[in-house]
C-alpha positions as a LaTeX table, in Angstrom:
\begin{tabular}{lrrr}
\hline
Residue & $x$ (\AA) & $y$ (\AA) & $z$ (\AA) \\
\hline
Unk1 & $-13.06$ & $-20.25$ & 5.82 \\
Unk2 & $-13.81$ & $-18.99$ & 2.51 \\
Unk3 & $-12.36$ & $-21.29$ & $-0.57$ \\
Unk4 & $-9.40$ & $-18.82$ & $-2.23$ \\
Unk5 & $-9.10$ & $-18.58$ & $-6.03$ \\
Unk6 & $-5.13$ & $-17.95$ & $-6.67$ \\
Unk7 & $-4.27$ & $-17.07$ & $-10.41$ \\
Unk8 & $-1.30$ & $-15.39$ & $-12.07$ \\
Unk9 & $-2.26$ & $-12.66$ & $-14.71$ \\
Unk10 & 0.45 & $-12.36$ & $-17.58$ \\
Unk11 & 1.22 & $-8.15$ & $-18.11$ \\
Unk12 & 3.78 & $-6.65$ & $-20.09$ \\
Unk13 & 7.07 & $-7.52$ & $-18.58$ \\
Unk14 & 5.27 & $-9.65$ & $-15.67$ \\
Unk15 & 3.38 & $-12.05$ & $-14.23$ \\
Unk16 & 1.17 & $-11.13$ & $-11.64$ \\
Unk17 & $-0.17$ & $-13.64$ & $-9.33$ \\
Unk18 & $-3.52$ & $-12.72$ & $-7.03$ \\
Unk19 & $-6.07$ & $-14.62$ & $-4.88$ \\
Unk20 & $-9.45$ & $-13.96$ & $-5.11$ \\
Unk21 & $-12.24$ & $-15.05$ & $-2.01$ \\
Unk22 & $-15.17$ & $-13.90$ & 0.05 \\
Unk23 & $-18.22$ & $-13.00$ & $-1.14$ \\
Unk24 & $-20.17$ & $-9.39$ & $-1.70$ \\
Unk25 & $-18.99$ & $-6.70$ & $-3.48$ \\
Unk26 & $-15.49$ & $-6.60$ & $-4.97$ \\
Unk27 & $-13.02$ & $-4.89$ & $-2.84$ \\
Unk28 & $-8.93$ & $-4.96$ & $-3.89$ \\
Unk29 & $-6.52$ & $-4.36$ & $-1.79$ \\
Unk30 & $-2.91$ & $-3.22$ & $-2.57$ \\
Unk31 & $-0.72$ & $-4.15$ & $-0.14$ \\
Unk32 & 2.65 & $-1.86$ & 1.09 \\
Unk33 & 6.36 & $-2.42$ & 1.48 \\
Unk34 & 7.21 & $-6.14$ & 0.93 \\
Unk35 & 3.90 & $-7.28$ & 1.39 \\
Unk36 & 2.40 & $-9.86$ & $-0.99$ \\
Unk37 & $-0.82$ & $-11.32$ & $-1.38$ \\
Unk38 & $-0.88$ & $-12.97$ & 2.02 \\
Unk39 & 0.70 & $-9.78$ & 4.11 \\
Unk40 & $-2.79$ & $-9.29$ & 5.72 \\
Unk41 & $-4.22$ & $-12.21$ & 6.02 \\
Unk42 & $-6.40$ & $-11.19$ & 9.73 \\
Unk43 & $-7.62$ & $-8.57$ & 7.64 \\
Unk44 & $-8.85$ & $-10.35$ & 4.73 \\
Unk45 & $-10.13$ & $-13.04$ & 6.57 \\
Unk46 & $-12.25$ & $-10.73$ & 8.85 \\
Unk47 & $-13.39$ & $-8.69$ & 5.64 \\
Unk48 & $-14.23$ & $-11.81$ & 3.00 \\
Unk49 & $-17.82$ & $-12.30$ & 4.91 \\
Unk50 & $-19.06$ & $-9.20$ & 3.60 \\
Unk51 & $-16.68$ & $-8.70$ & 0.03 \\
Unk52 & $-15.05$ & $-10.34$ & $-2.63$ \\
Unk53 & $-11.21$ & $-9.63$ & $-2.13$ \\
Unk54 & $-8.74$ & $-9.21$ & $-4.38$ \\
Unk55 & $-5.23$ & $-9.38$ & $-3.31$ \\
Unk56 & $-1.87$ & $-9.89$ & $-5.22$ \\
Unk57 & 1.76 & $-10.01$ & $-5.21$ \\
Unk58 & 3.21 & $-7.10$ & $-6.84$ \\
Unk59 & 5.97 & $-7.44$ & $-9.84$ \\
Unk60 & 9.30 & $-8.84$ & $-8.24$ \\
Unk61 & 7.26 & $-9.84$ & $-4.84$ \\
Unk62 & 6.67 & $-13.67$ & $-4.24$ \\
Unk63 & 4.75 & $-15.71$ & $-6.90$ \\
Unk64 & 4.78 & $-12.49$ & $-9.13$ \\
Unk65 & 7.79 & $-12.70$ & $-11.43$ \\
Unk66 & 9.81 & $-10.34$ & $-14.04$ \\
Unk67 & 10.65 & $-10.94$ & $-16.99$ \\
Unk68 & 14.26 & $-8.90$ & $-17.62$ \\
Unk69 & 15.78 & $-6.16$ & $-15.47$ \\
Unk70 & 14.05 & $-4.88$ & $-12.93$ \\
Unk71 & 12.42 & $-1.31$ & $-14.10$ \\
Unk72 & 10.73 & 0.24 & $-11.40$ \\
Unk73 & 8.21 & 2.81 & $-11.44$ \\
Unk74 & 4.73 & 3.36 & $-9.91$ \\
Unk75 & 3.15 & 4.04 & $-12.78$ \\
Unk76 & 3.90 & 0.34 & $-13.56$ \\
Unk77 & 2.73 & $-1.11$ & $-10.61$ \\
Unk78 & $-0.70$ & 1.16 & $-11.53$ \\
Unk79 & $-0.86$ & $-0.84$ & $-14.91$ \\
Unk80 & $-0.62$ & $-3.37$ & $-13.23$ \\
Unk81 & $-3.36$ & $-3.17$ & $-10.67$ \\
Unk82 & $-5.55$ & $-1.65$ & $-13.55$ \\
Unk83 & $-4.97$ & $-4.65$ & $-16.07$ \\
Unk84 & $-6.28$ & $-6.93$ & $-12.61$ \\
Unk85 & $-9.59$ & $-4.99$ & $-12.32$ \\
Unk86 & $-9.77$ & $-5.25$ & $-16.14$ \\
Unk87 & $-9.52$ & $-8.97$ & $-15.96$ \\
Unk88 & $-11.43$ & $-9.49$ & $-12.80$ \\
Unk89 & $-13.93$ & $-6.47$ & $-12.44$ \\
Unk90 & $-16.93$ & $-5.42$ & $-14.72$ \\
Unk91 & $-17.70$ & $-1.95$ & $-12.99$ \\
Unk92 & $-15.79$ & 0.03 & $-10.50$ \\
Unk93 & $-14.86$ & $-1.30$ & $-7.40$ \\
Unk94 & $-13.52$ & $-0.20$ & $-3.85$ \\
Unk95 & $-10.14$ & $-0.47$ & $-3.21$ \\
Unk96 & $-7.84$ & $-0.22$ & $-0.25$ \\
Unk97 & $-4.47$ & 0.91 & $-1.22$ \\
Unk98 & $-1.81$ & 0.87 & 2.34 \\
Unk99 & 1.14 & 2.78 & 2.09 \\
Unk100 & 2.89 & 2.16 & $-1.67$ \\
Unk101 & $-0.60$ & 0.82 & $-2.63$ \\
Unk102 & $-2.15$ & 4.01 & $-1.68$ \\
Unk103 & 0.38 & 5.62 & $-4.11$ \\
Unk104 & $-0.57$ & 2.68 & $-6.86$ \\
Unk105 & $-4.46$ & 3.51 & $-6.10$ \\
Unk106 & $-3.71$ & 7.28 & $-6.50$ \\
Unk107 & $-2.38$ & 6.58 & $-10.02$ \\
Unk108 & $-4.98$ & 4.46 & $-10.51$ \\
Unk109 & $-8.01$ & 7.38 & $-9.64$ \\
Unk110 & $-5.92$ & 10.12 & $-12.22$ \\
Unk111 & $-5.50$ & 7.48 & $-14.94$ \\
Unk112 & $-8.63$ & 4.68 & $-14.81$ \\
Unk113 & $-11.11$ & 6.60 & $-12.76$ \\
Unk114 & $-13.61$ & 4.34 & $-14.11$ \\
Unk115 & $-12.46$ & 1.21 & $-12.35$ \\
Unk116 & $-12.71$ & 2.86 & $-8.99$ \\
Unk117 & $-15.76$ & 3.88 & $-6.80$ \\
Unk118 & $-14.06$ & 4.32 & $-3.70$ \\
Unk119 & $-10.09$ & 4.24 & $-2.66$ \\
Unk120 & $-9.23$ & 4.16 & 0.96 \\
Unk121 & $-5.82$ & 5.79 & 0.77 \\
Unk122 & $-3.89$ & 4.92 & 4.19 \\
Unk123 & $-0.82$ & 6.94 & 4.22 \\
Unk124 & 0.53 & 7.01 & 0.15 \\
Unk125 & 4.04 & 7.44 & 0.81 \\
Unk126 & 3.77 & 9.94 & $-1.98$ \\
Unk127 & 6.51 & 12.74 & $-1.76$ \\
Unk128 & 5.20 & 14.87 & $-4.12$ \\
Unk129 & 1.96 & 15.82 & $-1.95$ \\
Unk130 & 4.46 & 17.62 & 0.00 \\
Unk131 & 5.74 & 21.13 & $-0.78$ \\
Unk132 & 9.39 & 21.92 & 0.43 \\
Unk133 & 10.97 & 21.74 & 2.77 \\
Unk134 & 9.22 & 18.59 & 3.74 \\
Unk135 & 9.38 & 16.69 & 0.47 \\
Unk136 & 13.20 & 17.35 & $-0.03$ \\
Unk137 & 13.90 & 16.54 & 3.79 \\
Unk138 & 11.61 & 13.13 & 2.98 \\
Unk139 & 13.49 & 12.37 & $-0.04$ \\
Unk140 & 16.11 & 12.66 & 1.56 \\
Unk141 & 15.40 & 10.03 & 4.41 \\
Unk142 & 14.40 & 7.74 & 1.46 \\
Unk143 & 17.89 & 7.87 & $-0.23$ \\
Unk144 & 19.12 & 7.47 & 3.23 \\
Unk145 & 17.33 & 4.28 & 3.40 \\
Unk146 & 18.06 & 2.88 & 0.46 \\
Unk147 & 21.98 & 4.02 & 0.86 \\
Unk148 & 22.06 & 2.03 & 4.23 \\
Unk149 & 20.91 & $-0.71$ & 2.21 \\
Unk150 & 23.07 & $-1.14$ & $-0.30$ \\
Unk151 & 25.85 & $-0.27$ & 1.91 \\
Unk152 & 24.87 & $-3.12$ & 4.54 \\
Unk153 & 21.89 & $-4.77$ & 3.31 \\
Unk154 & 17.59 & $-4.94$ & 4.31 \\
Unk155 & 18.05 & $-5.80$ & 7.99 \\
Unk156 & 20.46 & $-2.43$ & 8.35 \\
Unk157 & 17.96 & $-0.60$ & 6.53 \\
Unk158 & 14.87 & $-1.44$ & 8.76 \\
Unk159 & 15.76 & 0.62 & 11.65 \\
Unk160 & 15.80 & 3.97 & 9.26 \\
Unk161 & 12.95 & 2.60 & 7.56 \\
Unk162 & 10.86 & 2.50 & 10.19 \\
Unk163 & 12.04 & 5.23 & 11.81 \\
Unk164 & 11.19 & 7.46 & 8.48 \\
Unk165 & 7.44 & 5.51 & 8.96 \\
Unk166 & 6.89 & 6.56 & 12.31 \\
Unk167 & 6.64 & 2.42 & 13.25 \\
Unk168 & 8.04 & 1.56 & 16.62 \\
Unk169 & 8.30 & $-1.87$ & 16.23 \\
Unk170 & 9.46 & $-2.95$ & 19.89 \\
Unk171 & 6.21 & $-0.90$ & 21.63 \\
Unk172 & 4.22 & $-1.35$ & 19.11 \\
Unk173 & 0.09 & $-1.74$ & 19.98 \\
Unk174 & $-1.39$ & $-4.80$ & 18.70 \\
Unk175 & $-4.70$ & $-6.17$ & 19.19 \\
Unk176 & $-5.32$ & $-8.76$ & 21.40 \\
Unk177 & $-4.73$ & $-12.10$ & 20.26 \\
Unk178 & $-3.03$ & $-10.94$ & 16.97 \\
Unk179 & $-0.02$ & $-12.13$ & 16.36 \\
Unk180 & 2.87 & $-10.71$ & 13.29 \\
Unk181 & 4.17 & $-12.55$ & 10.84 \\
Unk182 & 7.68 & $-13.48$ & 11.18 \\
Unk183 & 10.37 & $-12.32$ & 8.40 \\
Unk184 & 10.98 & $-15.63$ & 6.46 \\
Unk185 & 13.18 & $-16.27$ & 4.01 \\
Unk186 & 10.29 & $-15.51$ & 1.06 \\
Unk187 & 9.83 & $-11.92$ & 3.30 \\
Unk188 & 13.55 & $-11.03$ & 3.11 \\
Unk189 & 13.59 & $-11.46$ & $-0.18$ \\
Unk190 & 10.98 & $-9.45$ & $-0.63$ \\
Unk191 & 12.64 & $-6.82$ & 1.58 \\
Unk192 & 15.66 & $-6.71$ & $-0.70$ \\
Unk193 & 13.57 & $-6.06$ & $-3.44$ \\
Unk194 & 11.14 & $-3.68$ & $-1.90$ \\
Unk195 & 14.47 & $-1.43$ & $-0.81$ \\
Unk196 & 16.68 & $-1.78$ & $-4.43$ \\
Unk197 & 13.93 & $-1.00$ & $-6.63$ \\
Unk198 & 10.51 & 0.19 & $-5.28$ \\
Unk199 & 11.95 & 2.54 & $-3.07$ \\
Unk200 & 13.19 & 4.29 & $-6.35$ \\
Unk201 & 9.62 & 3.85 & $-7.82$ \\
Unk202 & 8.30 & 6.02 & $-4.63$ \\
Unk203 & 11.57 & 8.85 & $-4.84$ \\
Unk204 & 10.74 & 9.15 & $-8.24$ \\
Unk205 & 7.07 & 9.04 & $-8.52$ \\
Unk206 & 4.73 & 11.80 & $-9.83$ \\
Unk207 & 1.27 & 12.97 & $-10.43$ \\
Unk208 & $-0.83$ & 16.31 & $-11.30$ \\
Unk209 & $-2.02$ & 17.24 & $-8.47$ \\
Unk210 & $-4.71$ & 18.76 & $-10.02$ \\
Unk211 & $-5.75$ & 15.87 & $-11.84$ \\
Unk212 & $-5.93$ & 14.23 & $-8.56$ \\
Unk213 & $-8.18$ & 17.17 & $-7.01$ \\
Unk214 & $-10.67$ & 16.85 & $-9.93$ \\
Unk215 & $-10.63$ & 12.88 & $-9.70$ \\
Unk216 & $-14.39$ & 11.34 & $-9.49$ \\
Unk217 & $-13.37$ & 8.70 & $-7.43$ \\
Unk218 & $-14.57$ & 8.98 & $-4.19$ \\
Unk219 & $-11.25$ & 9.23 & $-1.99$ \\
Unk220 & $-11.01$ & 8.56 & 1.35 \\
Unk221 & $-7.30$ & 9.62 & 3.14 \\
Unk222 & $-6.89$ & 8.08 & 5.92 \\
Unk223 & $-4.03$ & 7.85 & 8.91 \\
Unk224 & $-3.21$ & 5.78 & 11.57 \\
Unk225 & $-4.31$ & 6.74 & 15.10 \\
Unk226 & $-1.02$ & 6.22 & 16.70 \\
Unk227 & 1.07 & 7.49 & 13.59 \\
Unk228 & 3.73 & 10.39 & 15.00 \\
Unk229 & 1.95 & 13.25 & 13.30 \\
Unk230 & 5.51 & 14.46 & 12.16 \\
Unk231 & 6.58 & 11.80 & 9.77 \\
Unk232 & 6.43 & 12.06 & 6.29 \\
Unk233 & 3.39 & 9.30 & 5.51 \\
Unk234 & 0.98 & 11.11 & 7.47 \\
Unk235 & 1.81 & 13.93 & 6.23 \\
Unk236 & 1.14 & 13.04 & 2.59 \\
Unk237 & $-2.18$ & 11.94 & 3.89 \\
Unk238 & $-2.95$ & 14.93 & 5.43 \\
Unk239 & $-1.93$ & 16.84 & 2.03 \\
Unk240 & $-4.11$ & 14.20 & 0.50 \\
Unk241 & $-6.67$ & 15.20 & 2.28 \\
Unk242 & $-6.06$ & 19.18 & 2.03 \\
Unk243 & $-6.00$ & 18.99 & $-1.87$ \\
Unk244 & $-9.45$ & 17.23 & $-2.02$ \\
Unk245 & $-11.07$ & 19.32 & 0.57 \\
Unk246 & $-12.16$ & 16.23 & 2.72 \\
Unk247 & $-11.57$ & 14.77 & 6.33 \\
Unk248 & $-9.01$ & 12.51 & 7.38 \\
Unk249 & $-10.37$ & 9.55 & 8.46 \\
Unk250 & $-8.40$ & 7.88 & 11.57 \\
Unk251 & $-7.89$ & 4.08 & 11.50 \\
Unk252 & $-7.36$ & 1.79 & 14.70 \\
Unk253 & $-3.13$ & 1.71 & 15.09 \\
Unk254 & $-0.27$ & 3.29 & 13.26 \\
Unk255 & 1.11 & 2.77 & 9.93 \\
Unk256 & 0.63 & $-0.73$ & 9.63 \\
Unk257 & $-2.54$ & $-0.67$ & 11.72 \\
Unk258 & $-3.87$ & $-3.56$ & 8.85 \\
Unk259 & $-1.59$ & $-5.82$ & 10.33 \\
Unk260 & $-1.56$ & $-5.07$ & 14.17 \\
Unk261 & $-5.56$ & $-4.10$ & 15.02 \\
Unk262 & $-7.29$ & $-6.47$ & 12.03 \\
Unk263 & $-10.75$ & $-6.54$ & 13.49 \\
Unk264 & $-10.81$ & $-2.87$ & 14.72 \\
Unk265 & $-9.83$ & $-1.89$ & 11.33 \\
Unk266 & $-11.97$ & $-4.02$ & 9.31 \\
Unk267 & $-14.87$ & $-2.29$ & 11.34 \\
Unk268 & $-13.66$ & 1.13 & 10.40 \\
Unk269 & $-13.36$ & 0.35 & 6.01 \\
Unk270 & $-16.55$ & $-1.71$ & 6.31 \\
Unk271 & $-18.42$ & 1.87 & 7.92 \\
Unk272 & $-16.45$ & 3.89 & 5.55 \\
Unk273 & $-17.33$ & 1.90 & 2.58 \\
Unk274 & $-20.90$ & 1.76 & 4.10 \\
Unk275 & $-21.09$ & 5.51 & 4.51 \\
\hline
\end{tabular}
């Protein structure tokens, strides 16, 4: 097992703590929902033979603390990732953004195209790919969310949550041998958090779109296999994928395929990246 380098990087308004470990080329990988540094561990494990990964806690997650009100926005959690590569990168580097860190890596290729080479972008849950009337009837579901949750709290909210995602969490396919990480107290938090304030950062996040088209980082959109077609996160990846005139690229489960098919889906970003 590879030795793990854990830091915390002061930013404005911040602290942001991150591991480093592995060895090869640097590869960072933004995590979604409430996921901190440690949210795909099988992953990183099965990917720090062949890279040097970077993963973190984003602000209000974990080990990554605020200083003063909460102000979320994803343009924040971009400046963020980007003052990380600044400390810890001295050329571009490939990232793999899941979910809200697809969003963050999107940013990230419009406004500090020089830190990236490649970004794997599984399923931004980034409304403003869409064109109406999917992105109202998204944002909608979103403020539905986030309504149940302040109305009854994170473990109301899941089951619309997931149900927006397109996760079936009772049949969901998993790998053999793999087995989820249950929601401790640290993860609940985190839940709380993710559903209060970052779920504002994604209803009110925007970018040019034809910024993004014209980007020169090489942008991979990618789905899961077993992701319903008709929810809103594959659609934004198959928007992503429209606007930049490029294939999606299919990875081994559904929306948190990272988490439930680890060594299928460190085969798939290792021929991606290799390709």
């Amino acid at each position: 097992m590879s030795t793990i380098h854990a830091d915390k990087l002061p930013v404005p308004g911040a602290e942001i703590y991150y591991e480093v470990r592995g060895d090869g080329p640097l590869l960072l990988i933004s995590q979604s929902g409430e996921g901190d540094a440690g949210r795909s561990e099988a992953l990183v494990r099965q990917l720090a033979a062949d890279f040097t990964v970077i993963t973190y806690d984003r602000r209000g997650l974990s080990r990554s603390t605020i200083h003063g009100a909460p102000a979320p926005s994803m343009a924040a959690h971009a400046d963020d990732a980007h003052r990380l590569l600044a400390e810890l990168a001295d050329g571009p580097v490939a990232m793999l953004g899941c979910s809200m860190g697809a969003a963050i890596g999107l940013h990230l290729a419009v406004n500090h195209p020089g830190q990236l080479s490649t970004l794997i972008a599984h399923e931004p849950v980034s409304p403003w790919l869409l064109t109406d009337p999917h992105r109202a009837e998204h944002l909608a579901e979103l403020a539905q969310c986030q309504a149940v949750f302040h109305a009854e709290g994170w473990q109301a909210a899941l089951a619309p949550m997931v149900r927006t995602l397109g996760i079936d969490p009772v049949h969901q396919d998993i790998e053999p041998g793999v087995q989820l990480t249950p929601i401790t107290p640290e993860r609940a938090e985190n839940f709380a958090y993710f559903l209060a304030h970052d779920f504002t950062a994604v209803r009110e996040d925007h970018l040019d779109t034809d910024l993004l088209r014209d980007s020169p980082v090489h942008i991979v959109p990618a789905t899961g296999r077993t992701t319903p077609r008709h929810v809103f996160d594959h659609r934004c990846a198959a928007e992503l994928a429209a606007l930049r005139a490029t294939d999606l690229v299919e990875f081994p489960g559904g929306h948190n395929g990272n988490l439930t098919h680890p060594t299928a889906y460190a085969e798939v970003l290792r021929g991606v990246l290799d390709a």
